JSON list of N, CA and C and ligand atoms in Angstrom, two decimals:
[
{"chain": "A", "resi": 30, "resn": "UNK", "atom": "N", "xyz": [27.74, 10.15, -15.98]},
{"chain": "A", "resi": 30, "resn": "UNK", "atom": "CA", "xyz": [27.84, 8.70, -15.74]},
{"chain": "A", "resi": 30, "resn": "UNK", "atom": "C", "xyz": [28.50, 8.43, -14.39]},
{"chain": "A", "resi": 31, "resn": "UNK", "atom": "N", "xyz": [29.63, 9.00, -14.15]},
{"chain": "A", "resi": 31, "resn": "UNK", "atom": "CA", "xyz": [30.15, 9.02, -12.66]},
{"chain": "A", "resi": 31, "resn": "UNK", "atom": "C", "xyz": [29.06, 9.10, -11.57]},
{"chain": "A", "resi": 32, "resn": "UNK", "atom": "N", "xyz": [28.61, 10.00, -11.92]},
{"chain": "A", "resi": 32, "resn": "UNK", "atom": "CA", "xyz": [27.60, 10.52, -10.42]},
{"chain": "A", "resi": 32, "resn": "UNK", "atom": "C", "xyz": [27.01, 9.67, -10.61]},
{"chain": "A", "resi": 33, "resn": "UNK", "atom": "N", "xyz": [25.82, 8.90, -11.27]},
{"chain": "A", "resi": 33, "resn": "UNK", "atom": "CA", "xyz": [25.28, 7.70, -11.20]},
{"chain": "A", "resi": 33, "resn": "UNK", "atom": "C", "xyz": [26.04, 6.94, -10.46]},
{"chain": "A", "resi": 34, "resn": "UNK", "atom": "N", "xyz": [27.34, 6.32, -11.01]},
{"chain": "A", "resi": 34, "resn": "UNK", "atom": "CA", "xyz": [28.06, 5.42, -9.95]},
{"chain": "A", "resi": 34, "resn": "UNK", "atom": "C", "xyz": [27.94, 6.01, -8.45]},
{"chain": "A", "resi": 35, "resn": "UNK", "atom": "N", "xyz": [28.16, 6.67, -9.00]},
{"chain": "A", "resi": 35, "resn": "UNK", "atom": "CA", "xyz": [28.43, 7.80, -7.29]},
{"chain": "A", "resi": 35, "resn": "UNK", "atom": "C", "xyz": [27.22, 7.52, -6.57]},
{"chain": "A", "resi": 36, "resn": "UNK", "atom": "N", "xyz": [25.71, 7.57, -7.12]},
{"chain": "A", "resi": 36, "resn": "UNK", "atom": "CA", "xyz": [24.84, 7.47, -5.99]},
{"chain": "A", "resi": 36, "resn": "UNK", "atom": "C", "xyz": [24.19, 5.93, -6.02]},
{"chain": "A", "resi": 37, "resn": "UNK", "atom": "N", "xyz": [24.70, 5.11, -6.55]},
{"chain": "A", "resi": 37, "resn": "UNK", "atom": "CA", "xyz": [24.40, 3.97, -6.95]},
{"chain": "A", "resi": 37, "resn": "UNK", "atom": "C", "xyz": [24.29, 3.17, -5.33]},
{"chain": "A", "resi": 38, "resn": "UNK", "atom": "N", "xyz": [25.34, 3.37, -4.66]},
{"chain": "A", "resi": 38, "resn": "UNK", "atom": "CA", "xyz": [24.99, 2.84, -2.70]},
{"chain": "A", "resi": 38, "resn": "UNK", "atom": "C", "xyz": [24.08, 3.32, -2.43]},
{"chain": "A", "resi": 39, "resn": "UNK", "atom": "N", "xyz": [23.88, 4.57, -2.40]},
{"chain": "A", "resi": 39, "resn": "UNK", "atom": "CA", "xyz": [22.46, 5.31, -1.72]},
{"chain": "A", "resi": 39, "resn": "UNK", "atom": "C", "xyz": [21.41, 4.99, -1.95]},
{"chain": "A", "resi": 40, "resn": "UNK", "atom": "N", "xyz": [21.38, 4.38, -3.08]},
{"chain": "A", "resi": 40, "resn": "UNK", "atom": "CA", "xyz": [19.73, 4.04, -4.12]},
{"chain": "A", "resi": 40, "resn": "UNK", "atom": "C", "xyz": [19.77, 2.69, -3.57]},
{"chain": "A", "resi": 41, "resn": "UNK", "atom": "N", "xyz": [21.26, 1.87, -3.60]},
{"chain": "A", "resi": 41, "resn": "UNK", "atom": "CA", "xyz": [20.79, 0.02, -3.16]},
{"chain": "A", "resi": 41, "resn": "UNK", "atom": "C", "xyz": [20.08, 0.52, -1.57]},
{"chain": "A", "resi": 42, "resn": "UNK", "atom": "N", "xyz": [20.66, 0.86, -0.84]},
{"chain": "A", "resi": 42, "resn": "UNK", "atom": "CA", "xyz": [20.11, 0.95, 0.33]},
{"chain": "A", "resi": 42, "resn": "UNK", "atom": "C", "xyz": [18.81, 1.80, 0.65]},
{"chain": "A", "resi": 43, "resn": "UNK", "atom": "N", "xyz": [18.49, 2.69, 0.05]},
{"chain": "A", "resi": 43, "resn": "UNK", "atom": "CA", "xyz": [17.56, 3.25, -0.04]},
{"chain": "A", "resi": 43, "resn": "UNK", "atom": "C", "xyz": [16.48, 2.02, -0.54]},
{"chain": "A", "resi": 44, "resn": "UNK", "atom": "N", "xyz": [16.84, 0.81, -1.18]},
{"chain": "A", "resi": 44, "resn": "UNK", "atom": "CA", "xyz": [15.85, -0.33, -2.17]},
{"chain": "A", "resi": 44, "resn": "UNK", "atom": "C", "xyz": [15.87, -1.45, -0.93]},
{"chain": "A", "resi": 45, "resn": "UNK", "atom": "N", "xyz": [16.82, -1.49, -0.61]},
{"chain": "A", "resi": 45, "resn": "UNK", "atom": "CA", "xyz": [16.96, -2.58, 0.38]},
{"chain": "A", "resi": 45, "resn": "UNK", "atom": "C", "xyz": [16.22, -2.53, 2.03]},
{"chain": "A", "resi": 46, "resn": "UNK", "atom": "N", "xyz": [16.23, -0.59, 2.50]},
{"chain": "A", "resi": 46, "resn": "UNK", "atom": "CA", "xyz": [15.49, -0.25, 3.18]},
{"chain": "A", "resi": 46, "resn": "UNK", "atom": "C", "xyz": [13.97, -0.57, 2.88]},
{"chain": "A", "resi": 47, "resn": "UNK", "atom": "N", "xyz": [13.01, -0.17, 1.73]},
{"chain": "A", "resi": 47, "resn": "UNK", "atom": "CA", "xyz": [12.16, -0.18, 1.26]},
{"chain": "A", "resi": 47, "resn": "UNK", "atom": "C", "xyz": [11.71, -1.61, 1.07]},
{"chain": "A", "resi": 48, "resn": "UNK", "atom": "N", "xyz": [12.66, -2.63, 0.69]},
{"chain": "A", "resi": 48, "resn": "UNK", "atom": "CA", "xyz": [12.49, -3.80, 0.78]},
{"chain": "A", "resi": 48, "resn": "UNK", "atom": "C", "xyz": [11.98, -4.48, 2.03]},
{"chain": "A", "resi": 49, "resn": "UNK", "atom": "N", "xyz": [12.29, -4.16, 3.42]},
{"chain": "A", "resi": 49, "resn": "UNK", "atom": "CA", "xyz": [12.25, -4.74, 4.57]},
{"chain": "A", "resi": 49, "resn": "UNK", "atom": "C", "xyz": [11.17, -3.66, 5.13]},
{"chain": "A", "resi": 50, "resn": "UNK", "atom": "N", "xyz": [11.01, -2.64, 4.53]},
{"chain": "A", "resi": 50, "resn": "UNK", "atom": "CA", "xyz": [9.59, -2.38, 4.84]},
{"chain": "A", "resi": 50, "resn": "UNK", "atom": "C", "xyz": [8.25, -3.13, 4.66]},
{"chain": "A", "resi": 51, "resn": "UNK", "atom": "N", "xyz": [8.30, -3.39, 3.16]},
{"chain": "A", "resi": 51, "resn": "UNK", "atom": "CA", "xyz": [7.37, -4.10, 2.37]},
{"chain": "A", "resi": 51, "resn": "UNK", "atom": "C", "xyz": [7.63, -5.23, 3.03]},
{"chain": "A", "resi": 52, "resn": "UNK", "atom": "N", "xyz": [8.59, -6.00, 3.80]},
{"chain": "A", "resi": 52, "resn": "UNK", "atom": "CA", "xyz": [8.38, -7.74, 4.15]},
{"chain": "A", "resi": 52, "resn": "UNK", "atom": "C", "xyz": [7.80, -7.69, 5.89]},
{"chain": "A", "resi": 53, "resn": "UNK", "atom": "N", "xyz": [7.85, -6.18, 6.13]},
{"chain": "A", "resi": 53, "resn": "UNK", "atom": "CA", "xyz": [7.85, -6.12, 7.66]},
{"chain": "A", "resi": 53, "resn": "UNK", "atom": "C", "xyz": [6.53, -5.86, 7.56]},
{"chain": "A", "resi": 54, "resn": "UNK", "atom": "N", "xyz": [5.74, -5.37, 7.02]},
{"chain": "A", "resi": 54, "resn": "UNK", "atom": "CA", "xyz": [4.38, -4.43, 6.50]},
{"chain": "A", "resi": 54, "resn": "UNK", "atom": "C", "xyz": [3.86, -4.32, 5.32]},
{"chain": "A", "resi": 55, "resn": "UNK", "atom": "N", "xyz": [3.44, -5.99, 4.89]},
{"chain": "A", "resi": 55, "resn": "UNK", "atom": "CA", "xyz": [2.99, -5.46, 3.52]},
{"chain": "A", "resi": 55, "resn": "UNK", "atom": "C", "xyz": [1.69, -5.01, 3.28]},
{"chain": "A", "resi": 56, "resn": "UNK", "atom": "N", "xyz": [1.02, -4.45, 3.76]},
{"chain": "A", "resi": 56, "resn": "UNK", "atom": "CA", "xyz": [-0.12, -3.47, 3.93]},
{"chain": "A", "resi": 56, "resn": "UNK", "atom": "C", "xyz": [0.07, -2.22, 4.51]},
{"chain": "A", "resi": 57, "resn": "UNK", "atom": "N", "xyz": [-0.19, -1.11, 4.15]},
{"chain": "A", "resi": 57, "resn": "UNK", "atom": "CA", "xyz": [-0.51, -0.02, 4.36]},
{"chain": "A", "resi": 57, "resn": "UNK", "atom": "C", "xyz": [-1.74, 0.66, 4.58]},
{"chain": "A", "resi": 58, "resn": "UNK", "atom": "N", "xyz": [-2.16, 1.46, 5.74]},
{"chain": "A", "resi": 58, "resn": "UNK", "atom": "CA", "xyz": [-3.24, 2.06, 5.79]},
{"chain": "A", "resi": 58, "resn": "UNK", "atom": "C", "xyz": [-3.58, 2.65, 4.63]},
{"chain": "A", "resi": 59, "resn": "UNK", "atom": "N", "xyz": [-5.04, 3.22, 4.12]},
{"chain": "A", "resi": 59, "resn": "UNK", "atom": "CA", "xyz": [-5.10, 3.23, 3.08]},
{"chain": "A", "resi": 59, "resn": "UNK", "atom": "C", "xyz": [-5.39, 5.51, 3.00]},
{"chain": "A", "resi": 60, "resn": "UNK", "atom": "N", "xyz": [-4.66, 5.81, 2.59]},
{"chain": "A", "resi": 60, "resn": "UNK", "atom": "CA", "xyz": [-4.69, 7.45, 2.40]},
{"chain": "A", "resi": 60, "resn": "UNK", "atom": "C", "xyz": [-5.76, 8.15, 2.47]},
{"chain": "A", "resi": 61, "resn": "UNK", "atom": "N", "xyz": [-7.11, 7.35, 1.86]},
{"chain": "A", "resi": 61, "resn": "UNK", "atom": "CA", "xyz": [-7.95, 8.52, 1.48]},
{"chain": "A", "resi": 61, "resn": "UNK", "atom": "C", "xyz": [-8.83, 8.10, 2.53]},
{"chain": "A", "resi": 62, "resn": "UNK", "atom": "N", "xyz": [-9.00, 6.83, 3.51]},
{"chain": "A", "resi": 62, "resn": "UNK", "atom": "CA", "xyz": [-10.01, 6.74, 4.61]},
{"chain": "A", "resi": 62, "resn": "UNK", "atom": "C", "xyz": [-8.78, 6.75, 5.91]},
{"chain": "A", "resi": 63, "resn": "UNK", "atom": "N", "xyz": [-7.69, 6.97, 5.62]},
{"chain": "A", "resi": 63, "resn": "UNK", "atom": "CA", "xyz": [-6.74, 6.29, 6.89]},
{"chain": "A", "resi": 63, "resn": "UNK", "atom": "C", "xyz": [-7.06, 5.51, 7.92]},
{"chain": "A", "resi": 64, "resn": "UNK", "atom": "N", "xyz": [-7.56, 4.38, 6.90]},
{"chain": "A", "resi": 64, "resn": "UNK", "atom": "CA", "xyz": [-7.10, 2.80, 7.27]},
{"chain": "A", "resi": 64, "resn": "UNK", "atom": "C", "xyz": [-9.11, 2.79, 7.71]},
{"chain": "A", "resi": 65, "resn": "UNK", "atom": "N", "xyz": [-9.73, 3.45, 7.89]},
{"chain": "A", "resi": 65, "resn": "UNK", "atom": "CA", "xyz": [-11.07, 3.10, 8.36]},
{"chain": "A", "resi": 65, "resn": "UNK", "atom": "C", "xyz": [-12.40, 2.45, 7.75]},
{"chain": "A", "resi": 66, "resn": "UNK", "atom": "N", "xyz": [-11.53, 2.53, 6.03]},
{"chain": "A", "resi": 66, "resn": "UNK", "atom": "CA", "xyz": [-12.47, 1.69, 5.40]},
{"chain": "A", "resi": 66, "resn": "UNK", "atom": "C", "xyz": [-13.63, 2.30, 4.66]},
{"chain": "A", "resi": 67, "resn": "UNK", "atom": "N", "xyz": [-14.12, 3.64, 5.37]},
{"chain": "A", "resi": 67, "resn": "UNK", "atom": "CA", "xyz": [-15.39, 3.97, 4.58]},
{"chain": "A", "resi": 67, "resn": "UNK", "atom": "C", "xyz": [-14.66, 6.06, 4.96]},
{"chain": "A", "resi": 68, "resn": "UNK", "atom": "N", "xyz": [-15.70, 6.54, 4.57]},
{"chain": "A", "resi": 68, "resn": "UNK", "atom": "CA", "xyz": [-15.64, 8.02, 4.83]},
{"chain": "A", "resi": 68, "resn": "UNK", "atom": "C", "xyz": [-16.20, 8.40, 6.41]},
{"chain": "A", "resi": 69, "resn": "UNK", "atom": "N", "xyz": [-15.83, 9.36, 7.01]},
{"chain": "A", "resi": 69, "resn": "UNK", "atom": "CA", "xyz": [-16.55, 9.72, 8.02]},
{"chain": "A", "resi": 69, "resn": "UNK", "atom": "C", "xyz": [-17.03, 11.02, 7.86]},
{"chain": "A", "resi": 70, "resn": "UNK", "atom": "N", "xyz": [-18.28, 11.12, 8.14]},
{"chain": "A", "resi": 70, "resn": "UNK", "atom": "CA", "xyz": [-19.22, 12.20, 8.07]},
{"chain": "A", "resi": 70, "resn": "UNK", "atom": "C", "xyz": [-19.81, 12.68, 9.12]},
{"chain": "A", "resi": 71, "resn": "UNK", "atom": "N", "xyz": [-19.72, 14.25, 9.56]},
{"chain": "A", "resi": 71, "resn": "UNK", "atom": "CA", "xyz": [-20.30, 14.66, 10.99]},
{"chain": "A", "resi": 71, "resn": "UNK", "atom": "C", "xyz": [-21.41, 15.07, 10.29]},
{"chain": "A", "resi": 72, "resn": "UNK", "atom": "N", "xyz": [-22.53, 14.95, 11.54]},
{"chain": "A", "resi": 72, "resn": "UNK", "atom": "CA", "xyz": [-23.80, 15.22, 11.11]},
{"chain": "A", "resi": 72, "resn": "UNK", "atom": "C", "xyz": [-24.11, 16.51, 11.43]},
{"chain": "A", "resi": 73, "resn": "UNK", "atom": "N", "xyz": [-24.88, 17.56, 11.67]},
{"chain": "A", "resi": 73, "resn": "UNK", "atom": "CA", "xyz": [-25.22, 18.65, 12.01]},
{"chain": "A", "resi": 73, "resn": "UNK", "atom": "C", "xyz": [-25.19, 19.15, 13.51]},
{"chain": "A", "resi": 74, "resn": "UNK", "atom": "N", "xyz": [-25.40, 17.63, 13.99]},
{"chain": "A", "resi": 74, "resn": "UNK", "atom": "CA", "xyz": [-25.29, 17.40, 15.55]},
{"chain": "A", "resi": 74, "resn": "UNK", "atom": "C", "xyz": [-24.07, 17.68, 16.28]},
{"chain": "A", "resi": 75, "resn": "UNK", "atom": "N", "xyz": [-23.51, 17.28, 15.27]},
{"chain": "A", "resi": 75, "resn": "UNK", "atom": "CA", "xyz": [-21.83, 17.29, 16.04]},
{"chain": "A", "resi": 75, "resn": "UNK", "atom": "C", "xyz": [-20.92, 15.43, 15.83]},
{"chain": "A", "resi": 76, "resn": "UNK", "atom": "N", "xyz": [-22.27, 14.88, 15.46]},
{"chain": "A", "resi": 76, "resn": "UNK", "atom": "CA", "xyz": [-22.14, 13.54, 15.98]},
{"chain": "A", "resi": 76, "resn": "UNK", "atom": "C", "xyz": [-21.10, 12.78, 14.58]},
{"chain": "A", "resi": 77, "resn": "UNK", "atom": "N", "xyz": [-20.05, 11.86, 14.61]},
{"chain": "A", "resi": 77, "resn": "UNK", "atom": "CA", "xyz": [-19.85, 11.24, 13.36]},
{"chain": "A", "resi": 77, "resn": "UNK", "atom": "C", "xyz": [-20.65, 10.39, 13.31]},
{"chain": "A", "resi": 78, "resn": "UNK", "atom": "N", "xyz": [-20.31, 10.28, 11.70]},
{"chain": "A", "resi": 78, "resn": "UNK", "atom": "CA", "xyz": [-21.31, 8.96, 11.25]},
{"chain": "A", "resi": 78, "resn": "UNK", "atom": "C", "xyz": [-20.46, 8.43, 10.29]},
{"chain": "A", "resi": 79, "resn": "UNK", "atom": "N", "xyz": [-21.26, 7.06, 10.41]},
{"chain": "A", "resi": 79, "resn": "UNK", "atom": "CA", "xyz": [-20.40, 6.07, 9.11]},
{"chain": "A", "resi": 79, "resn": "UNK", "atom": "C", "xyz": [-20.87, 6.44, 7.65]},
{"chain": "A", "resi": 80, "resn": "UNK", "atom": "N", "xyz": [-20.47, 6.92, 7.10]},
{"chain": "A", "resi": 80, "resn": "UNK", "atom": "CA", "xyz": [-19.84, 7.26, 5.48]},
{"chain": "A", "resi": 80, "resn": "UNK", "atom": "C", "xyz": [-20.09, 6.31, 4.47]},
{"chain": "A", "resi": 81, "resn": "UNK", "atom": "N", "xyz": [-20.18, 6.66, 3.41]},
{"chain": "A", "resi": 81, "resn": "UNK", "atom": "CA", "xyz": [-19.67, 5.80, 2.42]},
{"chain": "A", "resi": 81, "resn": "UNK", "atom": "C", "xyz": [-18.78, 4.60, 2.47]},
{"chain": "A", "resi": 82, "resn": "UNK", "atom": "N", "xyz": [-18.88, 3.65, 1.72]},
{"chain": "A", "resi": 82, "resn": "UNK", "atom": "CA", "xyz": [-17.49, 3.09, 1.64]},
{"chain": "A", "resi": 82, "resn": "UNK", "atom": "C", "xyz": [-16.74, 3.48, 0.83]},
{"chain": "A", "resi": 83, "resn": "UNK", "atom": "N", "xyz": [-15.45, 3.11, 1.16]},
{"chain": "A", "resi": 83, "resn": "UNK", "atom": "CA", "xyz": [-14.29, 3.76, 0.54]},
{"chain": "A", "resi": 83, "resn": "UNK", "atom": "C", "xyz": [-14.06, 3.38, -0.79]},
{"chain": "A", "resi": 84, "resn": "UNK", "atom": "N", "xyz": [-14.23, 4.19, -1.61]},
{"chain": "A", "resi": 84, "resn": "UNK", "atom": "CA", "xyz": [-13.71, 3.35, -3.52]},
{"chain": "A", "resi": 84, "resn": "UNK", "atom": "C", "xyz": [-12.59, 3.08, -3.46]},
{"chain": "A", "resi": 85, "resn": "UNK", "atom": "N", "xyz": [-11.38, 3.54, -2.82]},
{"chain": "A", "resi": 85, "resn": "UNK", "atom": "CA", "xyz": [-9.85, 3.38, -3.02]},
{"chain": "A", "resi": 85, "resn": "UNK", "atom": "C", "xyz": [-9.35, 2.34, -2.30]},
{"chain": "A", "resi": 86, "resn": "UNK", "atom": "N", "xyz": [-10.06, 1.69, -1.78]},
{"chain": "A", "resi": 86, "resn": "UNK", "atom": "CA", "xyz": [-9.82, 0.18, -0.89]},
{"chain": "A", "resi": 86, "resn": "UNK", "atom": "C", "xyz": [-10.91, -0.99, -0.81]},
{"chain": "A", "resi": 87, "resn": "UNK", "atom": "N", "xyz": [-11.68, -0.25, -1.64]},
{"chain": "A", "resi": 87, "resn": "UNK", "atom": "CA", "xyz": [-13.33, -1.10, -1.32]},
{"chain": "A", "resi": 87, "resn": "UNK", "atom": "C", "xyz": [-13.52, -1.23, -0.33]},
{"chain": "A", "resi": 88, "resn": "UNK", "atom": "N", "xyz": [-13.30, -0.95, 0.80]},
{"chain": "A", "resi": 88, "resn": "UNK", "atom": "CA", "xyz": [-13.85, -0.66, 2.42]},
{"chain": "A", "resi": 88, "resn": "UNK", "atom": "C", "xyz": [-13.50, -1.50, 3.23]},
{"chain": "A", "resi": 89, "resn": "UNK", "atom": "N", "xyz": [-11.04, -1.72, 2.71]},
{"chain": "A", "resi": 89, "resn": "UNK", "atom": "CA", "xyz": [-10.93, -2.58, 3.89]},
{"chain": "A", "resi": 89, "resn": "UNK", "atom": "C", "xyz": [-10.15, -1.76, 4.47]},
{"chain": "A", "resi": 90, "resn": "UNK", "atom": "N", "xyz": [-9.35, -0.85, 4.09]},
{"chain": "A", "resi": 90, "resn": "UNK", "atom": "CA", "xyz": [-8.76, 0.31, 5.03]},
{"chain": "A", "resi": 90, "resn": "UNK", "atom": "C", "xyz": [-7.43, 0.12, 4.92]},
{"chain": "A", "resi": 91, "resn": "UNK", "atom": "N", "xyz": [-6.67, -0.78, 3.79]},
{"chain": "A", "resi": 91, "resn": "UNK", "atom": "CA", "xyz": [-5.41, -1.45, 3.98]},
{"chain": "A", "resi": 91, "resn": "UNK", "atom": "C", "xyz": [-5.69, -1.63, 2.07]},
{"chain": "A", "resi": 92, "resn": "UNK", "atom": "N", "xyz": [-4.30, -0.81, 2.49]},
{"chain": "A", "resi": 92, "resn": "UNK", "atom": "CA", "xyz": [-3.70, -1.46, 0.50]},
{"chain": "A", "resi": 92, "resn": "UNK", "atom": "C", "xyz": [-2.44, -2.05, 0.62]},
{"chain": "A", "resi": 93, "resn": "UNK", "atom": "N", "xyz": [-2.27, -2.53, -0.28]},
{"chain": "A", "resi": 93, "resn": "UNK", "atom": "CA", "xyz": [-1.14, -3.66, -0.40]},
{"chain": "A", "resi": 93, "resn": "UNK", "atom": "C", "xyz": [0.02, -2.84, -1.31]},
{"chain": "A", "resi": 94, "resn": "UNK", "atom": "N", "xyz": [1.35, -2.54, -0.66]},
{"chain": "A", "resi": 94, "resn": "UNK", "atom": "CA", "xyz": [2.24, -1.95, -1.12]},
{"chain": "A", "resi": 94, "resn": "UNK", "atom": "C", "xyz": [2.85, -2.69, -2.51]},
{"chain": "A", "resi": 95, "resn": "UNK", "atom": "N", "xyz": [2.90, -1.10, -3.13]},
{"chain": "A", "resi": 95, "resn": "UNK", "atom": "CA", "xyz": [3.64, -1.56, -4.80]},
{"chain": "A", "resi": 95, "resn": "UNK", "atom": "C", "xyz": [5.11, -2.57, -4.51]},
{"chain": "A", "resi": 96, "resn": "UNK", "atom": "N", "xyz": [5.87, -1.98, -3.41]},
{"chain": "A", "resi": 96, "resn": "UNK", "atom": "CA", "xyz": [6.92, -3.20, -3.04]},
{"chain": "A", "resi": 96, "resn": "UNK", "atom": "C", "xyz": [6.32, -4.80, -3.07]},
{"chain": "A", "resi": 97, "resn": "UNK", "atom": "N", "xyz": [5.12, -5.33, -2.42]},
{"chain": "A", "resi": 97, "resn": "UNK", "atom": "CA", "xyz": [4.75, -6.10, -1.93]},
{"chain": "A", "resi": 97, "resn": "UNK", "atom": "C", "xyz": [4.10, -6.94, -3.11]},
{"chain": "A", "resi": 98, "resn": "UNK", "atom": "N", "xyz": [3.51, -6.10, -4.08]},
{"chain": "A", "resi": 98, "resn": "UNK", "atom": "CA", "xyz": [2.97, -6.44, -5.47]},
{"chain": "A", "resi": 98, "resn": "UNK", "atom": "C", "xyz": [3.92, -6.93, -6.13]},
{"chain": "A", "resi": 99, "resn": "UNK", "atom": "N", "xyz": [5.29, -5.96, -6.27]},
{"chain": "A", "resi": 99, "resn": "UNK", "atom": "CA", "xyz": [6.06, -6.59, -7.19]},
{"chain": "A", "resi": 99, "resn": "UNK", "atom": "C", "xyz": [6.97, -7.60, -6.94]},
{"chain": "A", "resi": 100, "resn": "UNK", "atom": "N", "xyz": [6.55, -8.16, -5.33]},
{"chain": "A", "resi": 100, "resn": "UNK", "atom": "CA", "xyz": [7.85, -9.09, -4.45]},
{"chain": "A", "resi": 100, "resn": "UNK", "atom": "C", "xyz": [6.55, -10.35, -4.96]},
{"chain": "A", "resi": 101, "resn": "UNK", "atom": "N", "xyz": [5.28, -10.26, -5.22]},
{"chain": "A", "resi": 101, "resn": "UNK", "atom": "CA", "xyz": [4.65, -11.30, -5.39]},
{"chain": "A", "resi": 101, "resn": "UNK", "atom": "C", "xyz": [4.40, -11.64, -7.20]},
{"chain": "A", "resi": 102, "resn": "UNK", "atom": "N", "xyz": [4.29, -10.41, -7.58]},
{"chain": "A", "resi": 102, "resn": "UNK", "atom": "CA", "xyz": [4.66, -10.95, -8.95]},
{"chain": "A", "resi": 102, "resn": "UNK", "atom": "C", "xyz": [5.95, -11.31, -9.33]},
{"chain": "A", "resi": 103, "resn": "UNK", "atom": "N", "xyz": [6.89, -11.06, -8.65]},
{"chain": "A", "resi": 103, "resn": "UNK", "atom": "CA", "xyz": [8.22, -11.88, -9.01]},
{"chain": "A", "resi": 103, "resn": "UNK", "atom": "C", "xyz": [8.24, -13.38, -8.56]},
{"chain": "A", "resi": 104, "resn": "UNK", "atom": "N", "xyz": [7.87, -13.75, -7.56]},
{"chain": "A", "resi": 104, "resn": "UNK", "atom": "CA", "xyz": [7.61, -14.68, -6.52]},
{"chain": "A", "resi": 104, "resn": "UNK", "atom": "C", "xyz": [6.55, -15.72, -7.74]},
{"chain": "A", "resi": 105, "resn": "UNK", "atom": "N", "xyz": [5.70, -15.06, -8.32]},
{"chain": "A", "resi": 105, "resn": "UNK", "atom": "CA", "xyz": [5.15, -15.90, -9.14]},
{"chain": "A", "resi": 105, "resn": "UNK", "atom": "C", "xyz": [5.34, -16.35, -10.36]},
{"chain": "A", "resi": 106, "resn": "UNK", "atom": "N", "xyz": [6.75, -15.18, -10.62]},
{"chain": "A", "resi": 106, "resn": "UNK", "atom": "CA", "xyz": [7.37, -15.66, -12.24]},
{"chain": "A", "resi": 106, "resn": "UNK", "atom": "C", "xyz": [8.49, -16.33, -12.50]},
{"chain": "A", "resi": 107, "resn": "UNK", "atom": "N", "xyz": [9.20, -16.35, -11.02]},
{"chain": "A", "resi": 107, "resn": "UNK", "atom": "CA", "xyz": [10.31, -17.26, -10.28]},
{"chain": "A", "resi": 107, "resn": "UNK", "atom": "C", "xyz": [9.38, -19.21, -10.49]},
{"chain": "A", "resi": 108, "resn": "UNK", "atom": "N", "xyz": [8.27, -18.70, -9.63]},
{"chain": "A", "resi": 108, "resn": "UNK", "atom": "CA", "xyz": [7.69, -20.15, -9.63]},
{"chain": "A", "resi": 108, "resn": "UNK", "atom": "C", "xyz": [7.30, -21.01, -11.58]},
{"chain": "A", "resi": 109, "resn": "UNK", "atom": "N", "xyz": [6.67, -19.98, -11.82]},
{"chain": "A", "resi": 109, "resn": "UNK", "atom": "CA", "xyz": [6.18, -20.69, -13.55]},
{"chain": "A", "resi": 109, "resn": "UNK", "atom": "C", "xyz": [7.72, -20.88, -13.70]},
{"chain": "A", "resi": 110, "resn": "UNK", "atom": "N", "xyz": [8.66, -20.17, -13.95]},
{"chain": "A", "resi": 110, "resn": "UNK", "atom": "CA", "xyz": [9.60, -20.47, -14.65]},
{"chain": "A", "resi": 110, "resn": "UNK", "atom": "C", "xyz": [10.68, -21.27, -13.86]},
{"chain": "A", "resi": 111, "resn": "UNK", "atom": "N", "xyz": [10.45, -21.93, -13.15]},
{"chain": "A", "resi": 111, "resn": "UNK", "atom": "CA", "xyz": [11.18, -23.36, -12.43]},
{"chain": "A", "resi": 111, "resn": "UNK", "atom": "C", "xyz": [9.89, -24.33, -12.73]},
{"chain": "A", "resi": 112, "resn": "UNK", "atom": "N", "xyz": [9.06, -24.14, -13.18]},
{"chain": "A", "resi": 112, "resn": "UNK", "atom": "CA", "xyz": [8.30, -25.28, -12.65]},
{"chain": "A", "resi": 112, "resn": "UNK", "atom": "C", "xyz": [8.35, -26.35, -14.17]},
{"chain": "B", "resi": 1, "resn": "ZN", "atom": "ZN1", "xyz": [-9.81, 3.65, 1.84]}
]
């Protein structure tokens, strides 16, 4: 139980860092096209080509951070419940 207390600063700031990420950047390139939206495919030529589109973004190249999700679902349960 101590050590919990004990790392309990490290974790706020570690949340609070993460926080001002998500308000500075709430999109992220997206991992599996990095950020380009579809796949890239070289042809035999040497040449790339445009790919597939991407299933893991539907082909915008930008996902929306789990910080950013849960700053808007709070943001929206703040609002019902004042309203
Ligand atoms: Zn993608």
């Amino acid at each position: 139980m101590s050590s919990l207390l004990h790392a309990m600063p490290g974790l706020i700031l570690v949340a609070l860092c993460y926080a001002c990420l998500c308000a500075a950047s709430p999109f992220g390139a997206c991992r599996k096209c990095k950020g380009w939206g579809f796949a890239i495919r070289q042809t035999r030529d040497g040449r790339l080509k445009r790919g597939r589109q991407c299933r893991r973004c539907q082909g915008y190249g930008q996902r929306i951070r789990v910080g950013r999700r849960l700053y808007n679902a709070a943001v929206r349960l703040h609002r019902e419940g004042t309203r």
